[in-house]
Every structure is written in structure tokens, then in C-alpha cells.
PDB file of C-alpha atoms in Angstrom:
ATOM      1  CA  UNK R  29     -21.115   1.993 106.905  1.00 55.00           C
ATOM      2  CA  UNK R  30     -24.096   0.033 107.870  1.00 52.00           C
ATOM      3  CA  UNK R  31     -24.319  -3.344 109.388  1.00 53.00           C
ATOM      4  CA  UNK R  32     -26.169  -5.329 107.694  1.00 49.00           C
ATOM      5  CA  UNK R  33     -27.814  -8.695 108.421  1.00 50.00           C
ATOM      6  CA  UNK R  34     -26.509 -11.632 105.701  1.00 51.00           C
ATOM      7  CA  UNK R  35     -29.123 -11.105 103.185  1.00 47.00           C
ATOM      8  CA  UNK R  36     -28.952  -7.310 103.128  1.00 47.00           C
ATOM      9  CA  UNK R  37     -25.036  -7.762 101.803  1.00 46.00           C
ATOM     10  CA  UNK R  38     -26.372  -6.515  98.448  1.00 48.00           C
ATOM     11  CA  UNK R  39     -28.562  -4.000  99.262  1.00 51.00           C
ATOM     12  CA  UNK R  40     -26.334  -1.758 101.711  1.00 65.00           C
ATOM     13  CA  UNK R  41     -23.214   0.328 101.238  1.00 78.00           C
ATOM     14  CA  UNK R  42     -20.621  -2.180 103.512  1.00 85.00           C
ATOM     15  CA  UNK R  43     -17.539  -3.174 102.336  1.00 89.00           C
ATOM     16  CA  UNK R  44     -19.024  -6.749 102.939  1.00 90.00           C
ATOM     17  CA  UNK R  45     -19.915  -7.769  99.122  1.00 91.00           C
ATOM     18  CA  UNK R  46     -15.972  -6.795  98.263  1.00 92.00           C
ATOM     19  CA  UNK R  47     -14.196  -9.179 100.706  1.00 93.00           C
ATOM     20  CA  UNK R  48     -11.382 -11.206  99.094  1.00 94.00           C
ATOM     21  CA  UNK R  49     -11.805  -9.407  95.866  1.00 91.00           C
ATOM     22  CA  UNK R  50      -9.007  -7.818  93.924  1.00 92.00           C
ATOM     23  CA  UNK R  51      -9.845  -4.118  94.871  1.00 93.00           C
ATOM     24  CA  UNK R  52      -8.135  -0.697  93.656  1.00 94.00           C
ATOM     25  CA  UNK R  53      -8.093   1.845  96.836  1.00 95.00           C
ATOM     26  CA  UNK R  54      -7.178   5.683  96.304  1.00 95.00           C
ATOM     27  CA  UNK R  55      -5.600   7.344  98.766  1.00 95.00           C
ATOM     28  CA  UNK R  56      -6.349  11.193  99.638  1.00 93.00           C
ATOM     29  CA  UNK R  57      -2.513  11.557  98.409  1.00 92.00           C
ATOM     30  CA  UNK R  58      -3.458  10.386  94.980  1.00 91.00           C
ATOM     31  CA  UNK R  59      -1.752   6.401  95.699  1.00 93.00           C
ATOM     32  CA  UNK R  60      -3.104   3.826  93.898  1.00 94.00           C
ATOM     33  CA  UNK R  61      -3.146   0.774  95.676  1.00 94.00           C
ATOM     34  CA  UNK R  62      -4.223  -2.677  94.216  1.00 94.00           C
ATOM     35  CA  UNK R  63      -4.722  -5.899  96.428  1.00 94.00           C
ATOM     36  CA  UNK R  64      -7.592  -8.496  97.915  1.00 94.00           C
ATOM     37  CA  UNK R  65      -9.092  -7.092 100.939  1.00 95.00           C
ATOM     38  CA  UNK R  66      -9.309  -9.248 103.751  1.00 95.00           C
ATOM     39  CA  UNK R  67     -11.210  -6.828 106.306  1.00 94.00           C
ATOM     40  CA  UNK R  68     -12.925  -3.503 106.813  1.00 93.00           C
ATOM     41  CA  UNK R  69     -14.763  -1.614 109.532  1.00 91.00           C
ATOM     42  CA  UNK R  70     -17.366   1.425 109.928  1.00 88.00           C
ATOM     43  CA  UNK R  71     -14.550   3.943 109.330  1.00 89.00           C
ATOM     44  CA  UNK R  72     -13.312   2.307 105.913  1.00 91.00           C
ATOM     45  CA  UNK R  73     -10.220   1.215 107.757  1.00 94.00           C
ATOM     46  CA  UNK R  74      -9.066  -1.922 105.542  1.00 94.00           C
ATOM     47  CA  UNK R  75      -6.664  -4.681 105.497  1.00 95.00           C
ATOM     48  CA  UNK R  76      -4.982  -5.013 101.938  1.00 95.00           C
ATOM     49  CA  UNK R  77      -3.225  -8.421 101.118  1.00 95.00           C
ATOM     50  CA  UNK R  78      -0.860  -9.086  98.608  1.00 94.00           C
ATOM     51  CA  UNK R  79      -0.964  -5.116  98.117  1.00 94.00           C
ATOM     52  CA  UNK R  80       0.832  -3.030  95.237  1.00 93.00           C
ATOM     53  CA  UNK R  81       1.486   0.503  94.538  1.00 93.00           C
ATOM     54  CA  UNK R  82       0.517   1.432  91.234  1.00 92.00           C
ATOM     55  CA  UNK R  83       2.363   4.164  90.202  1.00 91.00           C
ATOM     56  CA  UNK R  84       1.751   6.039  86.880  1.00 90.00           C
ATOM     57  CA  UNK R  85       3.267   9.058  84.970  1.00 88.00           C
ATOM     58  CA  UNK R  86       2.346  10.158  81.809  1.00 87.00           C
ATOM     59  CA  UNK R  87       2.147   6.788  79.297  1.00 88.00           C
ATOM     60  CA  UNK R  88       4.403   4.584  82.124  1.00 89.00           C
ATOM     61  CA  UNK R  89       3.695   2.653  84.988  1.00 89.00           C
ATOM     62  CA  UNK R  90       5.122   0.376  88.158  1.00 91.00           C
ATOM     63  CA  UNK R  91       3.429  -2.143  90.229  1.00 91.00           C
ATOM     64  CA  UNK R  92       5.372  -2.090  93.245  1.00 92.00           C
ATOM     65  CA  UNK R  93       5.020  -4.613  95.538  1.00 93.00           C
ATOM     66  CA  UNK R  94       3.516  -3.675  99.639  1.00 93.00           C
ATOM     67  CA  UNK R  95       3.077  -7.038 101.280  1.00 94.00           C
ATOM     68  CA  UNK R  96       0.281  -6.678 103.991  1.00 95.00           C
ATOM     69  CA  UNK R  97      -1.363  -2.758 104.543  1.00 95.00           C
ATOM     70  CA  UNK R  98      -3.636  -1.781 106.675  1.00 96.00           C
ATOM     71  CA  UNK R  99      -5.093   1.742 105.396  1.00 95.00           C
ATOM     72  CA  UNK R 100      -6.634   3.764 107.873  1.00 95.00           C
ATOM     73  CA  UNK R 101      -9.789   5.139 106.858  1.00 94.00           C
ATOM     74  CA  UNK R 102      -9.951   8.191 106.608  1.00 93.00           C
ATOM     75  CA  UNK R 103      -7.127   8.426 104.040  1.00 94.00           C
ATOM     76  CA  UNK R 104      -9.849   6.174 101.496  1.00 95.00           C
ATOM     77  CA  UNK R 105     -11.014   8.095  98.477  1.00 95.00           C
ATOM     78  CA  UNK R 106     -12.412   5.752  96.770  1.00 95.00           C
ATOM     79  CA  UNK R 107     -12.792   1.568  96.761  1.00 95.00           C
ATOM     80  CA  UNK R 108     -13.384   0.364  93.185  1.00 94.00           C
ATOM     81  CA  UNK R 109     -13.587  -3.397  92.413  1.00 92.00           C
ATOM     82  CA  UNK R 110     -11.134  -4.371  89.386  1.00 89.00           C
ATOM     83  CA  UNK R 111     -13.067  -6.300  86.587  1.00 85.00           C
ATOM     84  CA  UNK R 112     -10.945  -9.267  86.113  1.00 82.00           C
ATOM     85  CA  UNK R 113     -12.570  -9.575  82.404  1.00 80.00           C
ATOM     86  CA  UNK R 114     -11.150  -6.093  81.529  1.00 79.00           C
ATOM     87  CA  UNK R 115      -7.807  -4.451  80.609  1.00 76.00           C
ATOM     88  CA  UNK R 116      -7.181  -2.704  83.462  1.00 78.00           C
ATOM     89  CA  UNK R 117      -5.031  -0.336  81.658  1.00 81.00           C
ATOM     90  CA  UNK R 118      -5.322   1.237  78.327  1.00 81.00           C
ATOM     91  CA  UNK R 119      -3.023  -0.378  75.784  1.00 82.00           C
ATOM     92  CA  UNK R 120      -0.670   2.351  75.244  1.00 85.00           C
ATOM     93  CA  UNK R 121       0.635   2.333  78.622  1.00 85.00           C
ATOM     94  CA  UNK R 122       3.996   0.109  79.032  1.00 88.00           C
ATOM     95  CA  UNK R 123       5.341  -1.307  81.676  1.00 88.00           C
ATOM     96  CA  UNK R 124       8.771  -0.227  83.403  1.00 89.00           C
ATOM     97  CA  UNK R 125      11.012  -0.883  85.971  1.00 89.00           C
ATOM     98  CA  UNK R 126      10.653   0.713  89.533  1.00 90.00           C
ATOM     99  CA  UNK R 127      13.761   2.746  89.414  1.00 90.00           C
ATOM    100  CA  UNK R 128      12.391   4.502  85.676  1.00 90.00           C
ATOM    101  CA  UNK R 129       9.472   4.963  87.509  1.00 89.00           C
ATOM    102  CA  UNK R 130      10.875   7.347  90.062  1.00 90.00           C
ATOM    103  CA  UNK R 131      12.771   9.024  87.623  1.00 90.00           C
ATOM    104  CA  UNK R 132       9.839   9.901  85.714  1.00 89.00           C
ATOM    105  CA  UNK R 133       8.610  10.927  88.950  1.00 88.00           C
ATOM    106  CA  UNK R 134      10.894  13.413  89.742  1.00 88.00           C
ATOM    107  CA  UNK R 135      11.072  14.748  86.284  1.00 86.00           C
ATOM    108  CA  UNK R 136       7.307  15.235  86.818  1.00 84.00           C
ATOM    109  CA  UNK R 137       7.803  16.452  89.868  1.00 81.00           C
ATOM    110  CA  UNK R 138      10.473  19.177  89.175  1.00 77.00           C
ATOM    111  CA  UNK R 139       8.226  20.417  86.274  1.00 74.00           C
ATOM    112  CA  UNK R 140       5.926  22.093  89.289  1.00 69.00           C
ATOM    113  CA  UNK R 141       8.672  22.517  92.032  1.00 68.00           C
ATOM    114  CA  UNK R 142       9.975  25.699  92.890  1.00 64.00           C
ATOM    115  CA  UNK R 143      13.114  27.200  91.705  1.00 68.00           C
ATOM    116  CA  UNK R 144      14.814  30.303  92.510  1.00 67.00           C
ATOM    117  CA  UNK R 145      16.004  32.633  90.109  1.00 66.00           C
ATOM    118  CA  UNK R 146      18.461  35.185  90.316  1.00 65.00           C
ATOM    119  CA  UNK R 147      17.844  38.214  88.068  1.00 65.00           C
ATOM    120  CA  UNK R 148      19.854  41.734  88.579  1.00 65.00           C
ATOM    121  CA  UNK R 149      21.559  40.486  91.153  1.00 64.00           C
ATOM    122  CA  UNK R 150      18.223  39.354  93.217  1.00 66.00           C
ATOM    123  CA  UNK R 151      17.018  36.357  93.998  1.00 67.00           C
ATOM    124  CA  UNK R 152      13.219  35.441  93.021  1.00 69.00           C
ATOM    125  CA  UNK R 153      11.390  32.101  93.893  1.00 68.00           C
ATOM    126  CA  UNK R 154       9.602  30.934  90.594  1.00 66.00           C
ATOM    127  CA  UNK R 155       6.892  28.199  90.889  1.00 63.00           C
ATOM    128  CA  UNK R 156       5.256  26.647  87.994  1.00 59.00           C
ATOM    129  CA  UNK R 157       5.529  25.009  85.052  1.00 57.00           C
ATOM    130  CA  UNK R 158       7.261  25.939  81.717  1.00 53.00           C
ATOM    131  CA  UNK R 159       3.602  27.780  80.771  1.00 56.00           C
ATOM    132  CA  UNK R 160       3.336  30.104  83.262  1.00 61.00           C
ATOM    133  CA  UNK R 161       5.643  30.745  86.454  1.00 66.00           C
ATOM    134  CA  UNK R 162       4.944  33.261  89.141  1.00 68.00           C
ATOM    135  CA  UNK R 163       7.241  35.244  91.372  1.00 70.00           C
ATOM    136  CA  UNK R 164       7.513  35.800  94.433  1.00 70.00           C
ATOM    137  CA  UNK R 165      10.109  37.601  96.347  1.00 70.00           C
ATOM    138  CA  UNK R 166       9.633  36.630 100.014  1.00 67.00           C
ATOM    139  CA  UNK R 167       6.545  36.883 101.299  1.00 70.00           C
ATOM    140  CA  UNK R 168       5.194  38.781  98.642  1.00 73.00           C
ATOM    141  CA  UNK R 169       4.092  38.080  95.163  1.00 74.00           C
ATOM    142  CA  UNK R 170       4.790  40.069  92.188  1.00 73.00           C
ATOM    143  CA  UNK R 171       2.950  38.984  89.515  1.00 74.00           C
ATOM    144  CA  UNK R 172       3.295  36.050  86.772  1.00 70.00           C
ATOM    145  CA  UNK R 173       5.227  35.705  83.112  1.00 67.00           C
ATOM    146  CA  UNK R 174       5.329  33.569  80.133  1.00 63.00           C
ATOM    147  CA  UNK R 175       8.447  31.989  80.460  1.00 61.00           C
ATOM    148  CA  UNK R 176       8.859  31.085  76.835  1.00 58.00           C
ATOM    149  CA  UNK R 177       8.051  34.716  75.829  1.00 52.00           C
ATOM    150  CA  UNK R 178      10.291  36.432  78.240  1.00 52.00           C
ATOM    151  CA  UNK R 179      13.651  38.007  78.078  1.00 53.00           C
ATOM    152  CA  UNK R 180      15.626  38.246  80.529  1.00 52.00           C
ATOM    153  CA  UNK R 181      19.511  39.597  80.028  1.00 46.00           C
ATOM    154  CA  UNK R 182      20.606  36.924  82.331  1.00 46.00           C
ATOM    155  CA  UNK R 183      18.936  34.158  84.782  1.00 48.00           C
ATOM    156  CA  UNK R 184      20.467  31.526  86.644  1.00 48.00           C
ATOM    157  CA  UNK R 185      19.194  29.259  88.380  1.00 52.00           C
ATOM    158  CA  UNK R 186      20.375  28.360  91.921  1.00 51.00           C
TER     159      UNK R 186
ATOM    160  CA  UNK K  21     -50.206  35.376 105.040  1.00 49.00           C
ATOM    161  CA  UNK K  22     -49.874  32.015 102.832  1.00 51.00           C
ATOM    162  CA  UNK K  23     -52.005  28.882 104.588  1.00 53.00           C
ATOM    163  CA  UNK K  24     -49.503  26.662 106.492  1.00 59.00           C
ATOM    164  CA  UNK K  25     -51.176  22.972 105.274  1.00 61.00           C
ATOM    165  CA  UNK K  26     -49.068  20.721 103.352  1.00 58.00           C
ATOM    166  CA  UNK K  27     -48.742  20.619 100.183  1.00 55.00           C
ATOM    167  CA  UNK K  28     -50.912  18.137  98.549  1.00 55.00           C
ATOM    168  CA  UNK K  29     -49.151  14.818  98.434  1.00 50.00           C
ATOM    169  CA  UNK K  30     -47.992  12.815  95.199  1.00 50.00           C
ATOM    170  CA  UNK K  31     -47.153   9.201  94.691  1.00 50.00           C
ATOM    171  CA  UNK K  32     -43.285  10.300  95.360  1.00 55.00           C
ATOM    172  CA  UNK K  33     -43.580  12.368  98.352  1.00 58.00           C
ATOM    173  CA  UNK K  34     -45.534   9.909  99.682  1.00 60.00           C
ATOM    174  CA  UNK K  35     -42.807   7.271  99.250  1.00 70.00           C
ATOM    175  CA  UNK K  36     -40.218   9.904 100.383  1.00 73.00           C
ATOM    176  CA  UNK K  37     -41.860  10.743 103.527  1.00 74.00           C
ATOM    177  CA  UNK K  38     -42.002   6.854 104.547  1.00 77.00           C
ATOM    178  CA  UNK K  39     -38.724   6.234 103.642  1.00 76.00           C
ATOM    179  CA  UNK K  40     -37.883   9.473 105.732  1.00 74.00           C
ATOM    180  CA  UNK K  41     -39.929   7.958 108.793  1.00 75.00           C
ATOM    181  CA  UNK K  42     -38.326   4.757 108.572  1.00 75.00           C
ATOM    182  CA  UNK K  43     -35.152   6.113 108.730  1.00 73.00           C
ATOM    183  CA  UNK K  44     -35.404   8.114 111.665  1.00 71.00           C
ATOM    184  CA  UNK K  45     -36.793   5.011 113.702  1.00 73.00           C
ATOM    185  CA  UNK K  46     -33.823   2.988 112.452  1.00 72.00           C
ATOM    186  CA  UNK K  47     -31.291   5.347 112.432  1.00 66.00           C
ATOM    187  CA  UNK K  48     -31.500   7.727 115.201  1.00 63.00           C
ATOM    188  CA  UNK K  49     -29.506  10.449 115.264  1.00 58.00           C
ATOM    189  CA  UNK K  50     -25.880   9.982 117.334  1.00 56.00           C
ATOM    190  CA  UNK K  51     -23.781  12.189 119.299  1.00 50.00           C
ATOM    191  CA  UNK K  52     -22.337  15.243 117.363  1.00 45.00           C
ATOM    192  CA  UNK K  53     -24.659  14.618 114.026  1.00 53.00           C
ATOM    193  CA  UNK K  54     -27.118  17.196 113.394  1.00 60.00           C
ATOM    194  CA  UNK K  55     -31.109  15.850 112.631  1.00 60.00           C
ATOM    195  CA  UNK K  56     -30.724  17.457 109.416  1.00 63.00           C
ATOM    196  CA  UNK K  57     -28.382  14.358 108.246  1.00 65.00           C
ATOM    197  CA  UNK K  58     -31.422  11.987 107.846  1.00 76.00           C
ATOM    198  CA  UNK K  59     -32.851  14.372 105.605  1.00 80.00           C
ATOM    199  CA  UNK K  60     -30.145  13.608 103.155  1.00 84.00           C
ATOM    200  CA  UNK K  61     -29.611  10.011 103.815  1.00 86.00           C
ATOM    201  CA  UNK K  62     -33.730   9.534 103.673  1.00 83.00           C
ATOM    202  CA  UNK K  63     -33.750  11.742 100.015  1.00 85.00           C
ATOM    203  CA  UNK K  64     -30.583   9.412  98.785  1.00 88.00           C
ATOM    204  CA  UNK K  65     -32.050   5.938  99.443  1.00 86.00           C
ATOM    205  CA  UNK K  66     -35.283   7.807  97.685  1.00 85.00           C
ATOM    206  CA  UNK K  67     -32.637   8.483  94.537  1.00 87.00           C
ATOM    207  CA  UNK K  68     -31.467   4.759  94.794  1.00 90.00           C
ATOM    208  CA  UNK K  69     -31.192   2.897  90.721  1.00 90.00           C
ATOM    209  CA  UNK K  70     -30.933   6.753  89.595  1.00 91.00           C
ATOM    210  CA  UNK K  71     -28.008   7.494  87.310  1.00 93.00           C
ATOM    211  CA  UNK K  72     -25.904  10.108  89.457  1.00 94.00           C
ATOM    212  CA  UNK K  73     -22.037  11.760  88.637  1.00 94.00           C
ATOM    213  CA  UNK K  74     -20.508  12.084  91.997  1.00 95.00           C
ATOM    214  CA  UNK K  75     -17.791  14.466  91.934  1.00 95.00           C
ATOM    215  CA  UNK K  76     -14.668  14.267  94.480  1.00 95.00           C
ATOM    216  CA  UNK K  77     -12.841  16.754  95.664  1.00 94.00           C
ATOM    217  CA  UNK K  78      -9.914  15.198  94.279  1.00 91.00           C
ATOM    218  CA  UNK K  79     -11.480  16.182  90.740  1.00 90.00           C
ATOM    219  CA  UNK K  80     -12.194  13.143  90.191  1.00 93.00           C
ATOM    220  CA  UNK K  81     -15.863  12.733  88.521  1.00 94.00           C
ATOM    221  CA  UNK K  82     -17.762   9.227  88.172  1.00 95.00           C
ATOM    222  CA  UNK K  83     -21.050   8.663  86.634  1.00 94.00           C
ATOM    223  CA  UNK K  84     -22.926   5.088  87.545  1.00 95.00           C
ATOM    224  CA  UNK K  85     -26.244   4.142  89.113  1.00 94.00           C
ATOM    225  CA  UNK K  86     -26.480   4.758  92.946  1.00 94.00           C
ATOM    226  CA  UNK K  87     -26.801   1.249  94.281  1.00 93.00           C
ATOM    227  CA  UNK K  88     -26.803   2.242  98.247  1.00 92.00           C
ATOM    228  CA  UNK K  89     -26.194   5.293 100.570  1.00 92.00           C
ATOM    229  CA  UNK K  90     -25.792   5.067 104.342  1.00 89.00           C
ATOM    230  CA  UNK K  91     -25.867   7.377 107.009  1.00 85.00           C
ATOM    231  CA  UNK K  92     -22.435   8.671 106.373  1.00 88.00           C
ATOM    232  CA  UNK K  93     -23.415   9.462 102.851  1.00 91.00           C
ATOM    233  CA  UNK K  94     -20.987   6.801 101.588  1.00 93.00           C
ATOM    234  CA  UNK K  95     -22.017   6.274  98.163  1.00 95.00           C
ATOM    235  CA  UNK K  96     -21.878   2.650  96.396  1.00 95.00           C
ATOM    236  CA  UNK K  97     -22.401   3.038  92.398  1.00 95.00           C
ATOM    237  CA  UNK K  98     -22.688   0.758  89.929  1.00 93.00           C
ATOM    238  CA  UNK K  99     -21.573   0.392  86.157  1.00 93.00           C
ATOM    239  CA  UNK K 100     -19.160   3.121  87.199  1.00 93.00           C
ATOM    240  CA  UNK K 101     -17.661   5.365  84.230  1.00 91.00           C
ATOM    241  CA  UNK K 102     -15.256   7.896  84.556  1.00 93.00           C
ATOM    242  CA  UNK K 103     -16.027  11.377  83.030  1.00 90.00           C
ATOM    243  CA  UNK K 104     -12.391  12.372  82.119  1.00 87.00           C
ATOM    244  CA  UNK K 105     -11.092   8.529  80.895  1.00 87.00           C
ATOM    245  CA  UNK K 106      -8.198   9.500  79.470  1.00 86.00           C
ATOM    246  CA  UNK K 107      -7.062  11.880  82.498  1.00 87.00           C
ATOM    247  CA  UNK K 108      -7.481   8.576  84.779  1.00 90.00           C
ATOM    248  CA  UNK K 109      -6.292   5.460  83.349  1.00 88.00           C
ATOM    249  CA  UNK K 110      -6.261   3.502  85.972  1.00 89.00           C
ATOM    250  CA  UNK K 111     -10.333   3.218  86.321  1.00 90.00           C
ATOM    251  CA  UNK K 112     -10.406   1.542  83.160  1.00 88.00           C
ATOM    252  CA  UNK K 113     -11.540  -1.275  84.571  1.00 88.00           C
ATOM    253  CA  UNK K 114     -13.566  -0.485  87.551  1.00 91.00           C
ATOM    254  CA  UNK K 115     -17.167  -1.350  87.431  1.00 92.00           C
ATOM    255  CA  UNK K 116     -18.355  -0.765  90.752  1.00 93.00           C
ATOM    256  CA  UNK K 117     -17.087   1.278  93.612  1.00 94.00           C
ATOM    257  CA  UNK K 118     -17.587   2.523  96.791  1.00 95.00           C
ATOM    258  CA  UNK K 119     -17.057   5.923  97.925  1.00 95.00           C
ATOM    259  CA  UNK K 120     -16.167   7.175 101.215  1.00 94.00           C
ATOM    260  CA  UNK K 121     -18.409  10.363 102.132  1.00 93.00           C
ATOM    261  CA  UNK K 122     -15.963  12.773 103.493  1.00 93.00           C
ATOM    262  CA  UNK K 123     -14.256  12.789  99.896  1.00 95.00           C
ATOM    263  CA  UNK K 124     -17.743  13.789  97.848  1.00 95.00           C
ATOM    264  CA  UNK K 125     -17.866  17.696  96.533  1.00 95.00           C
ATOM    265  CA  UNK K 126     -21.082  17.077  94.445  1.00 94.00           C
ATOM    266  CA  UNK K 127     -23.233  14.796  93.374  1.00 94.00           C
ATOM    267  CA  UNK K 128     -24.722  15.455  90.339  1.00 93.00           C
ATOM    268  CA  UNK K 129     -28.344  14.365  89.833  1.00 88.00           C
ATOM    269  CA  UNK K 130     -30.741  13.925  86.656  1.00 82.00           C
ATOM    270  CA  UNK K 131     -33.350  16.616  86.707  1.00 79.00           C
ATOM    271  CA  UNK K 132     -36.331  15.069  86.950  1.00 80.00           C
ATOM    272  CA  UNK K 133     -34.966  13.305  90.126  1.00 73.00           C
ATOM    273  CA  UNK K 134     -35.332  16.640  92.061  1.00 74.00           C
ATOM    274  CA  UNK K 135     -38.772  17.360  94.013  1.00 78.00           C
ATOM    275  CA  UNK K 136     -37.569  20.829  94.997  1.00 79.00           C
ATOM    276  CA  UNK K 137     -41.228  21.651  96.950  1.00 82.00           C
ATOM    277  CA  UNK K 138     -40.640  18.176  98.864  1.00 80.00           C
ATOM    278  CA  UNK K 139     -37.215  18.849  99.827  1.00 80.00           C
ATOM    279  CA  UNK K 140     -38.772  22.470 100.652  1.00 83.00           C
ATOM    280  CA  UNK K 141     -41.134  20.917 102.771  1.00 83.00           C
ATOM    281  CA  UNK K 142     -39.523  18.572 104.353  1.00 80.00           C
ATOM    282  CA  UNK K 143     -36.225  21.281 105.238  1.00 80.00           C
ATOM    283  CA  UNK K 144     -38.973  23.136 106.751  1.00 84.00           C
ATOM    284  CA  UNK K 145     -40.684  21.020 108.776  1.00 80.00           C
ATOM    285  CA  UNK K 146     -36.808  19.989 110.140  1.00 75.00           C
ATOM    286  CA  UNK K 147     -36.291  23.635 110.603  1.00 77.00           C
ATOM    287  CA  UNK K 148     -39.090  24.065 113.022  1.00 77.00           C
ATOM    288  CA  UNK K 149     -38.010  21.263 114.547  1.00 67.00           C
ATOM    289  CA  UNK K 150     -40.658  18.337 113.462  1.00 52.00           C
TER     290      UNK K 150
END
């Protein structure tokens, strides 16, 4: 980030020209985070006030209220500044409640987790989606299958 | 044995190479950055009001008009568009946007904007340590 003297503030890449401007920040973790920043340095370290989390899945989403954040920088993906004249969402998204939110979450979430299945009496780890799973058995991994075009005499799931 | 004089100079390598001079007076190079940096920097503030994609490696892609660089290769565009829209809702409305550096995979330039011999020149002259 270059410092820049008070006429080069639209010319050079600092974080100057976006002070107390609504801003959305990504995160390396994939966060969303909306608020007005009120200070930056050289590493892209920035002080977020009045900061939400906006949290999506699928056609939902959840502002949920942060308060005061200071995001260290080297967590910043990206710093976009919101257009106040546009929609900042597409219209088909709605609007829900934080605790939907989560559960749509971890619905999402347990899509991709692992699970472990038990099939002639040993157990395999399967992780993936409903598509295409893969097993392993311990450390080592013995291929992939179809789920939906599978048979299996039995599975449960543990 | 091909002759070792530069290649003959055109209006853009001209502006190149001063930009590339200017840069090393008023950015020296800092503890634990390699020379070779400037290079980069120098070429990008060449590339500056060029339409660009920069792609992250979050696989995120964004196509705009590079407003600024800096010597972190931070990246500011401008009349930012997403490539995948519909994968990433939330940039609907982002116009501009800074990028940090350490998160860029590519960035994605228009052809014409390349002057391979220059950069060939110019990585050699580094190389030999000019």
C-alpha cells in the first residue's frame, strides 16, 4: 500500500479514497463482512464499524450483526465498495432469520462432511456429496462410486 | 553469436523503460524483496486504464479496468464485474474494489497489452544484474 500525498488519493492503490464508506471485505475463509471502514494500514489491517456478517446459502441469507472488527490483514481477499444506487443482492434471494441461517448451514455443510459407513461388517469413511463419494479405509483410499447407482446389501451409517 | 544491442526502441518501450526507472528511484527495493519485483510493479502501472480479469485463488474471477498497482501488487480495479455472477451474489453491487496481492492467481491481460520482446529485454537485463 503506498502512501500517498493528499492529491495522489485517486491515483494510488491505498485504502485512503474508501474511508467511511460502506465497504464489503472477504475473508480468506470465504466471510462476507459489510460495514464503514474507519482505518487501514500498509498490511490491509482495517477497522470495520457498524460491521455485519453476511451469510448466504443457496437462495437465503442473514445479516448478522459484529459491532466494531478489526480484521487483520492478511486474512483480506478482497475490499469492494458497495454501490449504494444498486441492489446489492439479486431479487430472488430472501431474507431469513439467523437461526434458519445456520440450519441451512449445516445442511450445506453435512452435504460435503464425512460419514462413515459400515459395509460387511467394516467400517469405511465416505466423503462427498450425493454425486460422487470416495472411500477410504484408514489411511488408504480405495477408489470412488456413484452413490445413486450403487447397491449395496446393507449400509448404515454410524 | 546474435549481436547483444538493444532492440530498437518503440513509443511503448520507451514509456515502459521510464516508468521502470522511475520506479526504482522511488521505490527501492527493501529487505527480503527480490529486484525482480519492480519489474512487475513498473510493467503494471505501464498496463494502468487496461481492461484486466484478475483471478483469485479463491476462484473468484473479476474483470474491470486496472486503476492502480503498488509495490505489493495490490490491485485497485474499476467498473468491477464478476465473471461467474450468479455463483457470487453478493458482488452484485460492487463497482470498485481493491485487491490484496497475496490472494491474486492470475491476472488476465488483453493481448495486445503484452510486449513479450520488452518484457524479454528488460528480464534480461535484470538477470545480468542491470
Amino acid at each position: 500500500m503506498s502512501w500517498a500525498g493528499p492529491e495522489d488519493i485517486y491515483l494510488s492503490t491505498s485504502l485512503a479514497s474508501y474511508l467511511d464508506r460502506k465497504l464489503l471485505v472477504l475473508l480468506r475463509d470465504g466471510r462476507k463482512l459489510m460495514g464503514t471502514l474507519r482505518s487501514f494500514d500498509q498490511f490491509a489491517n482495517a477497522v470495520l464499524e457498524g460491521a455485519c456478517e453476511r451469510v448466504i446459502v443457496g437462495d437465503l441469507y442473514c445479516d448478522i450483526p459484529l459491532g466494531l472488527y478489526v480484521i487483520r490483514g492478511e486474512n483480506v481477499v478482497l475490499i469492494g465498495e458497495l454501490d449504494l444506487e444498486r441492489e446489492e443482492l439479486p431479487p430472488h434471494m430472501t431474507r431469513v432469520s439467523v437461526a434458519e441461517i445456520r440450519r441451512a448451514q449445516k445442511a450445506e455443510r453435512e452435504e460435503t462432511d464425512l460419514k462413515v459407513l459400515e459395509y460387511n461388517g467394516e467400517k469405511f469413511v465416505v466423503h462427498g456429496s450425493s454425486e460422487k463419494a470416495f472411500i477410504l479405509r484408514g489411511d488408504s483410499y480405495l477408489g470412488y462410486f456413484f452413490p445413486h447407482f450403487s447397491f449395496f446389501s446393507s449400509v448404515h451409517i454410524c | 553469436m546474435k549481436s547483444n544491442s538493444p532492440p530498437p526502441r518503440t513509443v511503448s518501450s520507451f514509456h515502459f523503460r521510464r516508468i521502470y526507472k522511475q520506479t526504482q528511484k522511488t521505490h527501492p527495493p527493501f529487505l527480503g524483496r527480490a529486484i525482480e519485483i519492480m519489474l512487475f510493479f513498473s510493467y503494471f502501472k505501464d498496463l494502468v486504464g487496461r481492461e484486466v480479469t484478475v483471478e483469485l485463488k479463491n476462484d473468484l474471477a473479476i474483470r474491470g479496468t486496472l486503476h492502480s498497482v503498488d509495490q505489493y501488487l495490490n490491485i485497485k480495479l474499476e467498473n468491477t464485474r464478476v465473471v461467474d455472477q450468479d455463483k457470487y451474489p453478493h458482488m452484485l453491487s460492487v463497482r470498485n474494489c481493491f485487491i490484496r496481492g497475496s490472494v491474486v492467481r492470475y491476472v488476465q491481460l488483453p493481448p495486445d497489452g503484452v510486449d513479450i520482446e520488452l518484457l524479454h529485454d528488460a528480464t534480461r537485463r535484470e538477470a545480468r544484474g542491470g
